mmCIF file of C-alpha atoms in Angstrom:
data_model
loop_
_atom_site.group_PDB
_atom_site.id
_atom_site.type_symbol
_atom_site.label_atom_id
_atom_site.label_comp_id
_atom_site.label_asym_id
_atom_site.label_seq_id
_atom_site.Cartn_x
_atom_site.Cartn_y
_atom_site.Cartn_z
ATOM 1 C CA MET A 1 -19.095 -13.414 -1.145
ATOM 2 C CA ALA A 2 -19.449 -13.512 -4.916
ATOM 3 C CA GLN A 3 -16.288 -13.310 -6.957
ATOM 4 C CA LYS A 4 -15.875 -9.896 -8.562
ATOM 5 C CA TRP A 5 -12.298 -10.047 -9.785
ATOM 6 C CA THR A 6 -11.644 -10.466 -13.487
ATOM 7 C CA LEU A 7 -8.763 -11.481 -15.731
ATOM 8 C CA LYS A 8 -7.519 -8.472 -17.678
ATOM 9 C CA THR A 9 -6.622 -8.258 -21.365
ATOM 10 C CA PRO A 10 -3.258 -6.785 -22.431
ATOM 11 C CA GLY A 11 -5.080 -3.579 -23.396
ATOM 12 C CA GLU A 12 -6.741 -3.319 -19.998
ATOM 13 C CA ILE A 13 -3.400 -3.890 -18.287
ATOM 14 C CA GLU A 14 -1.947 -1.028 -20.331
ATOM 15 C CA ALA A 15 -4.815 1.188 -19.174
ATOM 16 C CA MET A 16 -4.030 0.308 -15.567
ATOM 17 C CA ARG A 17 -0.373 1.070 -16.240
ATOM 18 C CA ALA A 18 -1.337 4.622 -17.269
ATOM 19 C CA THR A 19 -3.086 5.008 -13.926
ATOM 20 C CA GLY A 20 -0.032 3.581 -12.186
ATOM 21 C CA ILE A 21 2.272 6.136 -13.817
ATOM 22 C CA ALA A 22 0.098 8.998 -12.569
ATOM 23 C CA LEU A 23 0.035 7.462 -9.103
ATOM 24 C CA ALA A 24 3.806 6.955 -9.013
ATOM 25 C CA ALA A 25 4.315 10.604 -9.928
ATOM 26 C CA ALA A 26 1.973 11.764 -7.167
ATOM 27 C CA LEU A 27 3.606 9.622 -4.476
ATOM 28 C CA ARG A 28 7.118 10.714 -5.382
ATOM 29 C CA SER A 29 6.062 14.364 -5.510
ATOM 30 C CA MET A 30 4.727 13.947 -1.984
ATOM 31 C CA ARG A 31 7.949 12.321 -0.795
ATOM 32 C CA ASP A 32 10.172 14.942 -2.428
ATOM 33 C CA ALA A 33 8.179 17.817 -0.903
ATOM 34 C CA ILE A 34 8.849 16.804 2.705
ATOM 35 C CA VAL A 35 10.810 19.347 4.710
ATOM 36 C CA PRO A 36 11.497 18.187 8.301
ATOM 37 C CA GLY A 37 9.685 20.236 10.927
ATOM 38 C CA LYS A 38 7.789 22.241 8.322
ATOM 39 C CA THR A 39 5.718 20.106 5.942
ATOM 40 C CA THR A 40 2.345 18.880 7.190
ATOM 41 C CA THR A 41 0.632 15.687 6.126
ATOM 42 C CA GLY A 42 -2.275 17.842 4.981
ATOM 43 C CA GLU A 43 0.003 19.708 2.576
ATOM 44 C CA LEU A 44 1.270 16.422 1.160
ATOM 45 C CA ASP A 45 -2.316 15.288 0.595
ATOM 46 C CA GLU A 46 -3.012 18.451 -1.405
ATOM 47 C CA ILE A 47 0.083 17.832 -3.532
ATOM 48 C CA ALA A 48 -1.171 14.324 -4.271
ATOM 49 C CA GLY A 49 -4.450 15.645 -5.629
ATOM 50 C CA GLU A 50 -2.755 18.333 -7.728
ATOM 51 C CA VAL A 51 -0.346 15.906 -9.390
ATOM 52 C CA LEU A 52 -3.072 13.380 -10.187
ATOM 53 C CA LYS A 53 -5.132 16.154 -11.752
ATOM 54 C CA ARG A 54 -2.257 17.039 -14.096
ATOM 55 C CA TYR A 55 -2.419 13.482 -15.420
ATOM 56 C CA GLY A 56 -6.185 13.580 -15.800
ATOM 57 C CA ALA A 57 -6.518 11.161 -12.878
ATOM 58 C CA LYS A 58 -8.173 11.412 -9.469
ATOM 59 C CA SER A 59 -7.971 9.797 -6.066
ATOM 60 C CA ALA A 60 -10.220 6.757 -5.640
ATOM 61 C CA LEU A 61 -10.074 7.297 -1.878
ATOM 62 C CA PHE A 62 -11.769 10.703 -1.832
ATOM 63 C CA GLY A 63 -15.458 10.166 -1.079
ATOM 64 C CA TYR A 64 -14.961 6.494 -0.221
ATOM 65 C CA LYS A 65 -17.378 5.032 2.336
ATOM 66 C CA PRO A 66 -16.424 1.574 3.633
ATOM 67 C CA PRO A 67 -18.927 -0.768 5.303
ATOM 68 C CA TRP A 68 -17.426 -0.431 8.792
ATOM 69 C CA THR A 69 -18.198 3.283 9.355
ATOM 70 C CA GLU A 70 -20.737 5.960 8.502
ATOM 71 C CA ASP A 71 -17.884 8.408 7.855
ATOM 72 C CA VAL A 72 -16.935 9.287 4.285
ATOM 73 C CA TYR A 73 -13.209 9.650 3.583
ATOM 74 C CA LEU A 74 -12.429 13.209 2.462
ATOM 75 C CA HIS A 75 -8.727 13.003 1.587
ATOM 76 C CA ASN A 76 -6.696 11.999 -1.466
ATOM 77 C CA SER A 77 -4.262 9.763 0.385
ATOM 78 C CA CYS A 78 -3.498 7.958 3.615
ATOM 79 C CA ILE A 79 -0.336 9.029 5.449
ATOM 80 C CA SER A 80 0.818 6.810 8.303
ATOM 81 C CA VAL A 81 3.626 7.847 10.655
ATOM 82 C CA GLY A 82 5.648 5.905 13.221
ATOM 83 C CA ASP A 83 3.492 3.242 14.876
ATOM 84 C CA GLU A 84 0.617 3.828 12.435
ATOM 85 C CA VAL A 85 0.387 0.736 10.248
ATOM 86 C CA ILE A 86 -2.088 1.940 7.629
ATOM 87 C CA HIS A 87 -4.892 4.424 6.855
ATOM 88 C CA GLY A 88 -3.439 7.404 8.710
ATOM 89 C CA ILE A 89 -5.515 10.533 8.111
ATOM 90 C CA PRO A 90 -3.724 13.625 6.704
ATOM 91 C CA HIS A 91 -3.919 16.702 8.943
ATOM 92 C CA LYS A 92 -3.097 20.318 8.158
ATOM 93 C CA LYS A 93 -1.517 20.768 11.605
ATOM 94 C CA ARG A 94 0.580 17.591 11.730
ATOM 95 C CA ARG A 95 4.168 18.478 10.876
ATOM 96 C CA LEU A 96 6.566 15.711 9.981
ATOM 97 C CA ARG A 97 9.618 15.532 12.213
ATOM 98 C CA GLU A 98 13.220 14.610 11.512
ATOM 99 C CA GLY A 99 13.760 10.856 11.621
ATOM 100 C CA GLU A 100 10.098 9.789 11.399
ATOM 101 C CA LEU A 101 9.179 6.885 9.152
ATOM 102 C CA VAL A 102 6.271 7.856 6.896
ATOM 103 C CA SER A 103 4.169 5.635 4.618
ATOM 104 C CA LEU A 104 2.428 7.396 1.702
ATOM 105 C CA ASP A 105 -0.523 5.355 0.415
ATOM 106 C CA MET A 106 -2.951 6.162 -2.381
ATOM 107 C CA THR A 107 -5.340 4.615 -4.890
ATOM 108 C CA ALA A 108 -5.709 6.480 -8.177
ATOM 109 C CA GLN A 109 -8.311 6.212 -10.912
ATOM 110 C CA LEU A 110 -7.948 7.146 -14.594
ATOM 111 C CA ASP A 111 -10.430 6.395 -17.377
ATOM 112 C CA GLY A 112 -12.218 3.950 -15.096
ATOM 113 C CA TRP A 113 -9.134 1.931 -14.120
ATOM 114 C CA CYS A 114 -7.538 1.860 -10.670
ATOM 115 C CA ALA A 115 -4.004 1.425 -9.330
ATOM 116 C CA ASP A 116 -2.878 1.295 -5.700
ATOM 117 C CA SER A 117 0.588 1.868 -4.261
ATOM 118 C CA THR A 118 2.457 2.792 -1.084
ATOM 119 C CA ILE A 119 5.991 4.056 -0.639
ATOM 120 C CA SER A 120 7.703 4.677 2.688
ATOM 121 C CA THR A 121 10.445 7.158 3.486
ATOM 122 C CA ILE A 122 12.398 8.505 6.447
ATOM 123 C CA VAL A 123 12.080 12.244 7.062
ATOM 124 C CA GLY A 124 15.292 14.247 6.800
ATOM 125 C CA LYS A 125 18.846 13.037 7.317
ATOM 126 C CA LYS A 126 18.548 11.672 10.847
ATOM 127 C CA VAL A 127 18.051 7.988 10.088
ATOM 128 C CA LEU A 128 17.280 5.867 13.148
ATOM 129 C CA PRO A 129 18.512 2.242 12.863
ATOM 130 C CA LYS A 130 15.071 0.688 13.516
ATOM 131 C CA ALA A 131 13.372 2.888 10.930
ATOM 132 C CA LYS A 132 16.038 2.173 8.320
ATOM 133 C CA ARG A 133 15.913 -1.566 8.947
ATOM 134 C CA ILE A 134 12.141 -2.026 8.882
ATOM 135 C CA ASN A 135 11.854 0.142 5.770
ATOM 136 C CA GLN A 136 14.461 -1.941 3.973
ATOM 137 C CA VAL A 137 13.047 -5.312 5.077
ATOM 138 C CA THR A 138 9.448 -4.376 4.164
ATOM 139 C CA ARG A 139 10.459 -3.172 0.703
ATOM 140 C CA GLU A 140 12.560 -6.280 0.097
ATOM 141 C CA ALA A 141 9.711 -8.523 1.236
ATOM 142 C CA MET A 142 7.335 -6.853 -1.230
ATOM 143 C CA TYR A 143 9.669 -7.496 -4.154
ATOM 144 C CA LEU A 144 10.286 -11.095 -3.070
ATOM 145 C CA GLY A 145 6.532 -11.639 -3.045
ATOM 146 C CA ILE A 146 6.132 -10.013 -6.461
ATOM 147 C CA GLU A 147 8.762 -12.375 -7.906
ATOM 148 C CA LYS A 148 6.520 -15.312 -7.000
ATOM 149 C CA ALA A 149 3.446 -13.842 -8.749
ATOM 150 C CA VAL A 150 3.883 -16.159 -11.724
ATOM 151 C CA ALA A 151 1.110 -18.006 -13.530
ATOM 152 C CA GLY A 152 0.861 -21.543 -12.166
ATOM 153 C CA ASN A 153 2.109 -20.665 -8.696
ATOM 154 C CA THR A 154 -0.341 -20.363 -5.839
ATOM 155 C CA MET A 155 -0.915 -17.317 -3.676
ATOM 156 C CA ARG A 156 0.837 -19.256 -0.905
ATOM 157 C CA ASP A 157 4.099 -18.848 -2.825
ATOM 158 C CA VAL A 158 3.684 -15.064 -2.684
ATOM 159 C CA SER A 159 2.633 -15.059 0.971
ATOM 160 C CA TRP A 160 5.450 -17.320 2.151
ATOM 161 C CA ALA A 161 8.145 -15.308 0.352
ATOM 162 C CA ILE A 162 6.997 -12.225 2.247
ATOM 163 C CA GLN A 163 6.443 -13.844 5.649
ATOM 164 C CA ASN A 164 9.714 -15.758 5.580
ATOM 165 C CA HIS A 165 11.802 -12.680 4.812
ATOM 166 C CA VAL A 166 10.093 -10.553 7.467
ATOM 167 C CA GLU A 167 10.261 -13.142 10.216
ATOM 168 C CA LYS A 168 13.848 -14.184 9.605
ATOM 169 C CA ASN A 169 14.672 -10.513 10.207
ATOM 170 C CA GLY A 170 12.894 -10.625 13.573
ATOM 171 C CA MET A 171 9.794 -8.655 12.603
ATOM 172 C CA SER A 172 6.084 -9.487 12.182
ATOM 173 C CA VAL A 173 3.638 -9.297 9.281
ATOM 174 C CA VAL A 174 0.154 -7.977 10.002
ATOM 175 C CA ARG A 175 -2.502 -10.691 9.682
ATOM 176 C CA GLU A 176 -5.705 -8.674 9.949
ATOM 177 C CA LEU A 177 -5.125 -6.853 6.644
ATOM 178 C CA VAL A 178 -4.243 -8.301 3.239
ATOM 179 C CA GLY A 179 -3.557 -7.282 -0.338
ATOM 180 C CA HIS A 180 -6.382 -7.480 -2.858
ATOM 181 C CA GLY A 181 -7.502 -7.726 -6.434
ATOM 182 C CA ILE A 182 -7.861 -4.445 -8.313
ATOM 183 C CA GLY A 183 -9.179 -3.222 -11.655
ATOM 184 C CA ARG A 184 -12.323 -1.231 -12.306
ATOM 185 C CA GLU A 185 -12.753 -1.082 -8.541
ATOM 186 C CA PRO A 186 -10.073 -0.376 -5.895
ATOM 187 C CA HIS A 187 -10.874 -3.729 -4.255
ATOM 188 C CA GLU A 188 -12.050 -6.672 -6.343
ATOM 189 C CA ASP A 189 -13.718 -9.210 -4.057
ATOM 190 C CA GLY A 190 -12.574 -12.811 -4.026
ATOM 191 C CA LEU A 191 -8.876 -12.261 -4.667
ATOM 192 C CA ASP A 192 -6.967 -11.853 -1.398
ATOM 193 C CA VAL A 193 -3.185 -11.491 -1.222
ATOM 194 C CA PRO A 194 -2.087 -12.224 2.364
ATOM 195 C CA CYS A 195 1.474 -11.688 3.554
ATOM 196 C CA PHE A 196 1.308 -14.868 5.656
ATOM 197 C CA VAL A 197 0.476 -18.509 4.995
ATOM 198 C CA GLY A 198 -2.426 -20.452 6.454
ATOM 199 C CA SER A 199 -5.419 -18.639 4.971
ATOM 200 C CA GLU A 200 -7.931 -19.871 2.404
ATOM 201 C CA ALA A 201 -6.128 -17.724 -0.170
ATOM 202 C CA ASP A 202 -3.198 -20.188 -0.083
ATOM 203 C CA LYS A 203 -5.099 -22.345 -2.581
ATOM 204 C CA THR A 204 -5.656 -19.605 -5.169
ATOM 205 C CA VAL A 205 -3.852 -20.489 -8.392
ATOM 206 C CA ILE A 206 -2.241 -17.460 -10.018
ATOM 207 C CA GLN A 207 -3.468 -16.949 -13.596
ATOM 208 C CA LEU A 208 -2.449 -14.869 -16.592
ATOM 209 C CA GLY A 209 -4.369 -11.583 -16.571
ATOM 210 C CA MET A 210 -4.718 -11.339 -12.805
ATOM 211 C CA THR A 211 -4.095 -7.867 -11.374
ATOM 212 C CA PHE A 212 -3.593 -7.478 -7.645
ATOM 213 C CA CYS A 213 -1.785 -5.554 -4.931
ATOM 214 C CA VAL A 214 1.155 -6.996 -3.029
ATOM 215 C CA GLU A 215 1.426 -4.991 0.173
ATOM 216 C CA PRO A 216 3.371 -6.162 3.205
ATOM 217 C CA MET A 217 2.472 -4.305 6.389
ATOM 218 C CA VAL A 218 5.235 -4.992 8.881
ATOM 219 C CA ILE A 219 5.623 -4.252 12.597
ATOM 220 C CA PHE A 220 8.941 -4.207 14.416
ATOM 221 C CA GLY A 221 7.285 -5.882 17.406
ATOM 222 C CA LYS A 222 4.298 -8.231 17.506
ATOM 223 C CA SER A 223 1.782 -8.564 14.660
ATOM 224 C CA ASP A 224 -1.283 -7.369 16.611
ATOM 225 C CA VAL A 225 -2.958 -4.130 15.546
ATOM 226 C CA ALA A 226 -5.470 -1.749 17.143
ATOM 227 C CA HIS A 227 -7.652 1.225 16.234
ATOM 228 C CA ILE A 228 -7.128 4.764 17.477
ATOM 229 C CA ASP A 229 -9.971 5.842 19.778
ATOM 230 C CA GLU A 230 -12.724 7.736 17.941
ATOM 231 C CA ASP A 231 -10.881 7.249 14.637
ATOM 232 C CA PRO A 232 -12.508 4.707 12.280
ATOM 233 C CA TRP A 233 -9.563 4.789 9.893
ATOM 234 C CA THR A 234 -6.114 4.750 11.485
ATOM 235 C CA ILE A 235 -4.726 1.344 12.466
ATOM 236 C CA VAL A 236 -1.679 1.229 14.759
ATOM 237 C CA SER A 237 0.578 -1.487 16.133
ATOM 238 C CA ALA A 238 -0.932 -2.753 19.389
ATOM 239 C CA ASP A 239 2.438 -2.608 21.146
ATOM 240 C CA ARG A 240 3.045 0.852 19.612
ATOM 241 C CA SER A 241 6.277 -0.265 17.952
ATOM 242 C CA ILE A 242 7.292 1.230 14.610
ATOM 243 C CA ALA A 243 5.466 -0.026 11.499
ATOM 244 C CA CYS A 244 6.039 0.133 7.744
ATOM 245 C CA HIS A 245 4.002 -0.402 4.565
ATOM 246 C CA TRP A 246 5.062 -0.896 0.929
ATOM 247 C CA GLU A 247 2.744 -1.737 -1.963
ATOM 248 C CA HIS A 248 2.660 -2.167 -5.729
ATOM 249 C CA THR A 249 -0.100 -3.104 -8.141
ATOM 250 C CA ILE A 250 1.059 -5.913 -10.411
ATOM 251 C CA ALA A 251 -0.220 -7.769 -13.474
ATOM 252 C CA VAL A 252 0.482 -11.437 -14.192
ATOM 253 C CA THR A 253 1.694 -11.717 -17.794
ATOM 254 C CA GLU A 254 3.357 -14.271 -20.068
ATOM 255 C CA ASN A 255 6.641 -12.514 -19.245
ATOM 256 C CA GLY A 256 6.077 -12.813 -15.508
ATOM 257 C CA PRO A 257 4.827 -10.232 -13.028
ATOM 258 C CA VAL A 258 4.780 -6.648 -14.295
ATOM 259 C CA ILE A 259 4.687 -3.788 -11.791
ATOM 260 C CA LEU A 260 2.104 -1.230 -12.893
ATOM 261 C CA THR A 261 2.854 1.459 -10.293
ATOM 262 C CA LEU A 262 6.492 2.306 -11.031
ATOM 263 C CA PRO A 263 7.504 5.578 -12.712
ATOM 264 C CA PRO A 264 8.251 5.248 -16.444
ATOM 265 C CA LYS A 265 11.855 4.363 -17.261
#
């Protein structure tokens, strides 16, 4: 596969940061709108689109057609609940219940530049120990990986920081899905960001101007995943144990890794 990822200039990184701010606002508006037993994932998806529009941005997921299916994706976001690892489809009839762990995932586009992020949250005040623990460990693992995204390191440094933290807490990182380069396109080919060591990406030397997504997908049980029957999108844990996903888009700069998908200070 031909390399399609590019090193970004400071100005291009700033443009991606503008997209990231819009995306951060949309994700947090979704999270803050959740009312246990009432809010549907379809309603959250509509909120995502409305907030992006206020920033002059749009979802890069809406209308997306991947190579593995003839179906076109017709939603702004992916919302994964419980044992759903990633790519859960929003539904107008699916109400979120007290205590459920929900991952809110979206790729935004503004002025031709993309940003991708996922935040996870527990619905309501009933916090189950497993949900709290996996949410905390996954988020921590993401930030530990981001810390290693320094020019001169290899991608193995990022991957090992994530894998080590997850596994020492008795959980598993998904191996069939990885982070990716990002810029003008949601996925820039040739720049993989695994959350485990042992892949060809281990050898990739991190360079100034790289922009990519660090996104641990963690399962409380084993690392194996499966597809829902007759659903080309949703990926679940094979043992149906609870899963969690956190993600930020980052840029490698002279001052270290900069997170592009945080809200403004």
